[in-house]
């Protein structure tokens, strides 16, 4: 287990390459005519999937710990292969705080996760990159100038994690958020700028809202349960006897210096979730019974909803 985490080594089990966004990107990248670079190849399963689909005639695969004879041993973070136009990969994922907590080495970098370092190497060296990344990437605002499309993949991609995962597709044109096409599974949602415009943002001069206040006048269940989209504002009396923690992020009492409009807040929250298919909300580990990721409502979103309802 430790070895697995050390190299961010969770192999891909599912096949995301039949997705229409990937196939459109593959045309753009002229994938079937390219020598495909897989710089973090593990057992080379991504290349095998592409080959099964007739999308890869030639490849160059590397890994610091190869698990297949088609994969050459190389530390590609230190010595990235050059001269390839198209890269398809699932890079190592390892959060800096998780590395620190486990006493693992972490590179000297501005990034907070190893996958961002790996992605930067890929993007610096290849015009076209397709990468399986944490679903939170779409909200991180990183490398969006090169992002062509993003797919939130809720089908089981990794057999041994349960981590929210997305497929990020990049090209060589320096673009605008208006062009970034967003998909929730098979459903096309719109472009990222349209989605971002639908997020209720706090208003300067809006009512003061304090979270985790034991004497609050409203309640917020800020985390989905394992069954469905269940985040909601509630009457604070429902939380009578619940001791809020100063750093709690899941169930809280809030003090709103203004009207308390539970029903209207919940309507606004439901409309935002339906419009954006939750893509702008933080994920929590695990897929709900209705097939979508569990989400969390952060305090900025809750404050934005309260301000916009007025
Ligand atoms: C998340 S796994 C994915 C493997 C494969 N791409 C797949 O999807 O099944 C990441 C891989 O990156 C490799 N890796 C980690 N650090 C590396 C480095 N510095 N250079 C090359 N490979 C590295 C690990 O050994 C692991 O096989």
XYZ file of C-alpha atoms and ligand atoms in Angstrom:
337
model
C 0.000 0.000 0.000
C 2.770 2.402 0.965
C 4.590 1.748 -2.344
C 1.416 2.409 -4.258
C 0.878 5.751 -2.614
C 4.530 6.692 -2.820
C 4.477 6.755 -6.611
C 0.856 7.920 -6.795
C 0.346 4.538 -8.416
C -3.312 3.686 -8.948
C -3.761 2.028 -12.327
C -6.718 2.844 -14.549
C -9.293 0.053 -14.833
C -12.114 1.746 -16.780
C -12.049 2.990 -20.368
C -12.805 6.699 -20.808
C -11.785 6.751 -24.480
C -15.181 6.020 -26.038
C -16.422 9.389 -24.787
C -17.488 11.821 -27.537
C -15.253 14.580 -26.107
C -12.218 12.289 -26.243
C -13.036 11.200 -29.792
C -13.340 14.859 -30.894
C -9.993 15.621 -29.230
C -8.439 12.523 -30.861
C -9.439 13.857 -34.314
C -7.952 17.262 -33.505
C -4.732 15.648 -32.241
C -4.605 13.232 -35.218
C -4.156 10.565 -32.556
C -4.277 7.536 -34.843
C -1.339 8.861 -36.924
C 0.795 9.913 -33.941
C 3.354 8.178 -31.774
C 1.525 8.449 -28.466
C 3.590 9.323 -25.403
C 2.565 7.707 -22.075
C 5.049 9.182 -19.572
C 3.545 7.538 -16.439
C 2.502 4.230 -17.998
C 2.507 1.685 -15.135
C 1.267 -1.513 -16.827
C 0.570 0.398 -20.077
C -3.168 -0.143 -19.777
C -4.158 3.198 -21.313
C -2.169 2.419 -24.468
C -3.751 -1.066 -24.560
C -7.226 0.535 -24.463
C -6.335 2.881 -27.331
C -4.949 -0.016 -29.354
C -8.123 -2.078 -28.802
C -10.063 0.856 -30.235
C -7.722 1.235 -33.227
C -6.644 4.663 -31.991
C -2.926 3.997 -31.469
C -0.508 2.566 -33.997
C 2.720 3.596 -32.262
C 3.561 4.515 -28.672
C 6.435 5.411 -26.357
C 5.753 4.420 -22.745
C 7.837 5.195 -19.657
C 7.551 4.739 -15.910
C 9.880 5.054 -12.949
C 8.637 1.579 -11.931
C 7.554 -0.210 -15.135
C 4.956 -2.969 -14.712
C 5.033 -4.167 -18.325
C 7.834 -5.038 -20.759
C 6.543 -2.431 -23.256
C 7.312 0.284 -20.691
C 10.827 1.746 -20.421
C 12.264 2.693 -17.034
C 12.667 6.462 -16.695
C 12.036 9.159 -14.123
C 9.994 11.335 -16.456
C 9.381 14.043 -13.844
C 13.147 14.670 -13.744
C 13.829 13.866 -17.413
C 10.732 14.309 -19.555
C 10.801 12.705 -23.043
C 10.710 15.279 -25.842
C 9.689 15.211 -29.497
C 6.133 13.860 -29.056
C 3.026 15.749 -30.214
C 0.419 13.714 -28.344
C 0.422 12.519 -24.750
C -2.220 10.309 -23.112
C -1.713 9.552 -19.444
C -2.925 9.119 -15.924
C -0.153 10.845 -13.968
C 0.760 10.120 -10.339
C -1.598 11.812 -7.873
C -0.209 12.745 -4.482
C -1.245 15.758 -2.423
C 1.567 17.647 -0.683
C -0.206 17.451 2.704
C -0.727 13.715 2.283
C 2.988 13.264 1.399
C 4.012 15.315 4.453
C 1.671 13.371 6.772
C 3.153 10.084 5.558
C 6.761 11.223 5.538
C 7.016 10.827 1.724
C 9.277 12.946 -0.485
C 7.604 15.788 -2.383
C 9.308 17.904 -5.069
C 10.202 21.548 -4.506
C 7.332 23.129 -6.472
C 4.628 25.814 -6.376
C 2.011 23.069 -6.846
C 0.073 21.346 -4.055
C -0.272 17.997 -5.839
C 2.115 15.857 -7.842
C -0.408 15.478 -10.680
C -0.137 19.235 -11.339
C 3.656 18.977 -11.620
C 3.292 16.010 -13.991
C 0.634 17.789 -16.063
C 2.816 20.880 -16.361
C 5.670 18.730 -17.751
C 3.278 17.158 -20.282
C 1.848 20.527 -21.366
C 5.298 22.126 -21.632
C 6.432 19.374 -23.980
C 3.374 18.233 -25.962
C 0.827 20.255 -27.965
C -1.958 17.726 -27.260
C -2.483 16.149 -23.836
C -5.269 13.907 -22.507
C -4.953 13.214 -18.783
C -7.001 11.535 -16.080
C -6.879 13.936 -13.158
C -8.734 14.566 -9.893
C -12.190 15.990 -10.646
C -11.250 19.070 -8.593
C -8.911 20.111 -11.438
C -11.793 21.819 -13.247
C -12.266 24.152 -10.264
C -8.554 24.790 -9.671
C -8.228 27.351 -12.490
C -4.911 25.854 -13.593
C -3.769 25.457 -17.234
C -7.238 26.501 -18.404
C -5.718 28.481 -21.278
C -4.900 25.146 -22.909
C -8.045 23.262 -21.805
C -10.308 22.149 -24.659
C -12.793 20.006 -22.736
C -13.293 18.411 -19.323
C -15.357 15.329 -18.495
C -16.426 14.441 -14.949
C -16.202 10.652 -15.047
C -18.505 8.967 -12.601
C -18.187 5.430 -13.940
C -15.695 3.419 -11.867
C -12.300 4.353 -13.311
C -10.020 2.968 -10.661
C -10.713 -0.305 -8.946
C -9.031 0.607 -5.699
C -9.803 4.252 -4.954
C -13.258 5.912 -5.196
C -11.583 9.232 -5.804
C -13.526 11.651 -8.004
C -11.855 11.622 -11.417
C -12.070 13.670 -14.573
C -10.648 13.546 -18.076
C -8.887 16.777 -19.059
C -8.283 17.323 -22.775
C -5.808 19.998 -23.848
C -4.723 21.378 -27.191
C -2.075 23.824 -28.383
C -4.220 26.924 -28.877
C -4.228 29.479 -26.106
C -7.937 29.823 -25.561
C -10.666 31.455 -23.553
C -12.956 29.884 -20.904
C -15.808 30.253 -23.432
C -14.418 27.378 -25.437
C -13.917 24.886 -22.582
C -16.666 22.316 -23.023
C -17.839 20.644 -19.823
C -19.410 17.221 -19.570
C -20.910 15.366 -16.620
C -20.481 11.771 -17.734
C -22.288 11.462 -21.077
C -24.162 14.722 -20.612
C -22.835 17.892 -22.248
C -23.430 20.766 -19.792
C -22.079 23.846 -21.594
C -18.904 25.870 -21.513
C -17.054 26.658 -18.314
C -17.667 30.426 -18.499
C -21.447 29.857 -18.780
C -21.351 27.555 -15.773
C -19.214 29.927 -13.706
C -21.688 32.746 -14.420
C -24.446 30.654 -12.794
C -22.648 30.315 -9.482
C -24.283 32.654 -6.916
C -21.472 34.874 -5.666
C -21.458 36.836 -2.399
C -22.358 40.519 -2.846
C -20.129 43.258 -1.460
C -22.204 44.827 1.291
C -24.461 41.741 1.521
C -25.835 40.558 4.881
C -23.228 39.295 7.313
C -23.232 35.513 7.539
C -21.276 33.726 10.274
C -20.713 29.966 10.074
C -20.246 27.477 12.908
C -22.031 29.730 15.383
C -23.563 27.696 18.261
C -26.218 30.442 18.606
C -27.044 30.547 14.867
C -30.495 31.356 13.459
C -30.382 28.870 10.540
C -28.996 25.401 9.872
C -27.021 24.053 6.919
C -26.445 20.384 6.096
C -23.526 21.077 3.784
C -22.647 17.537 2.636
C -24.605 15.126 0.423
C -25.523 11.777 1.922
C -24.576 8.580 0.079
C -27.961 8.304 -1.632
C -28.816 11.586 -3.359
C -28.250 15.359 -3.578
C -29.293 16.083 0.009
C -27.476 19.332 0.899
C -30.003 21.797 2.350
C -30.568 24.756 4.577
C -32.847 23.882 7.503
C -34.673 25.318 10.457
C -32.069 25.700 13.206
C -34.398 23.830 15.594
C -33.665 20.653 13.592
C -30.094 20.940 14.862
C -31.058 21.476 18.511
C -28.564 19.587 20.640
C -26.024 19.446 17.797
C -22.704 20.869 18.985
C -21.148 22.804 16.085
C -17.376 22.607 15.808
C -15.423 25.796 15.109
C -13.807 24.166 12.067
C -16.811 22.019 10.999
C -17.611 21.914 7.293
C -20.425 19.383 7.072
C -23.254 20.331 9.436
C -23.375 23.835 10.793
C -25.448 26.548 12.387
C -25.178 29.949 10.750
C -26.087 33.424 11.869
C -27.569 35.557 9.124
C -27.857 39.265 9.842
C -30.985 39.580 7.713
C -34.105 37.635 6.750
C -33.961 33.834 7.120
C -35.514 32.349 3.971
C -34.867 28.616 4.178
C -37.309 27.587 1.414
C -36.025 30.234 -1.058
C -32.367 29.407 -0.313
C -33.075 25.733 -0.954
C -34.823 26.589 -4.243
C -31.821 28.662 -5.359
C -29.446 25.860 -4.365
C -31.510 23.257 -6.256
C -31.635 25.473 -9.375
C -27.856 26.031 -9.277
C -27.210 22.312 -8.885
C -29.562 21.402 -11.728
C -28.123 24.084 -14.068
C -24.497 23.162 -13.471
C -24.880 19.431 -12.664
C -22.824 20.123 -9.515
C -19.664 20.750 -11.567
C -18.746 23.862 -9.552
C -19.113 22.179 -6.167
C -16.337 20.449 -4.253
C -16.470 16.653 -4.367
C -16.383 14.400 -1.379
C -15.019 10.904 -1.772
C -17.629 8.416 -2.942
C -20.363 8.067 -5.545
C -23.997 8.493 -4.508
C -26.634 5.817 -5.184
C -27.970 8.029 -8.014
C -24.604 7.626 -9.780
C -23.144 11.109 -9.162
C -20.364 12.230 -6.831
C -21.181 13.362 -3.321
C -20.704 17.140 -3.065
C -20.077 19.721 -0.392
C -21.468 23.268 -0.210
C -18.599 25.598 0.720
C -19.230 28.726 2.743
C -18.743 31.084 -0.239
C -21.518 29.290 -2.140
C -23.842 29.313 0.883
C -23.127 33.025 1.415
C -23.682 33.716 -2.303
C -27.078 31.986 -2.219
C -28.164 33.916 0.888
C -27.067 37.248 -0.640
C -28.661 36.629 -4.038
C -32.009 35.539 -2.555
C -31.878 38.730 -0.450
C -1.702 6.768 -11.393
S -0.508 5.636 -11.981
C -1.103 5.427 -13.586
C -0.499 4.361 -14.406
C -1.096 4.245 -15.818
N -0.963 5.510 -16.535
C -2.563 3.847 -15.760
O -3.410 4.677 -16.005
O -2.843 2.684 -15.438
C 0.898 6.711 -12.086
C 2.191 6.079 -12.516
O 3.211 7.094 -12.452
C 4.420 6.461 -12.119
N 5.382 7.478 -11.640
C 5.396 8.131 -10.440
N 6.426 8.981 -10.392
C 7.077 8.882 -11.579
C 8.237 9.513 -12.135
N 8.915 10.420 -11.433
N 8.627 9.164 -13.395
C 7.934 8.222 -14.104
N 6.840 7.591 -13.617
C 6.421 7.910 -12.379
C 4.036 5.421 -11.087
O 5.007 4.392 -10.994
C 2.683 4.942 -11.651
O 2.851 3.784 -12.448
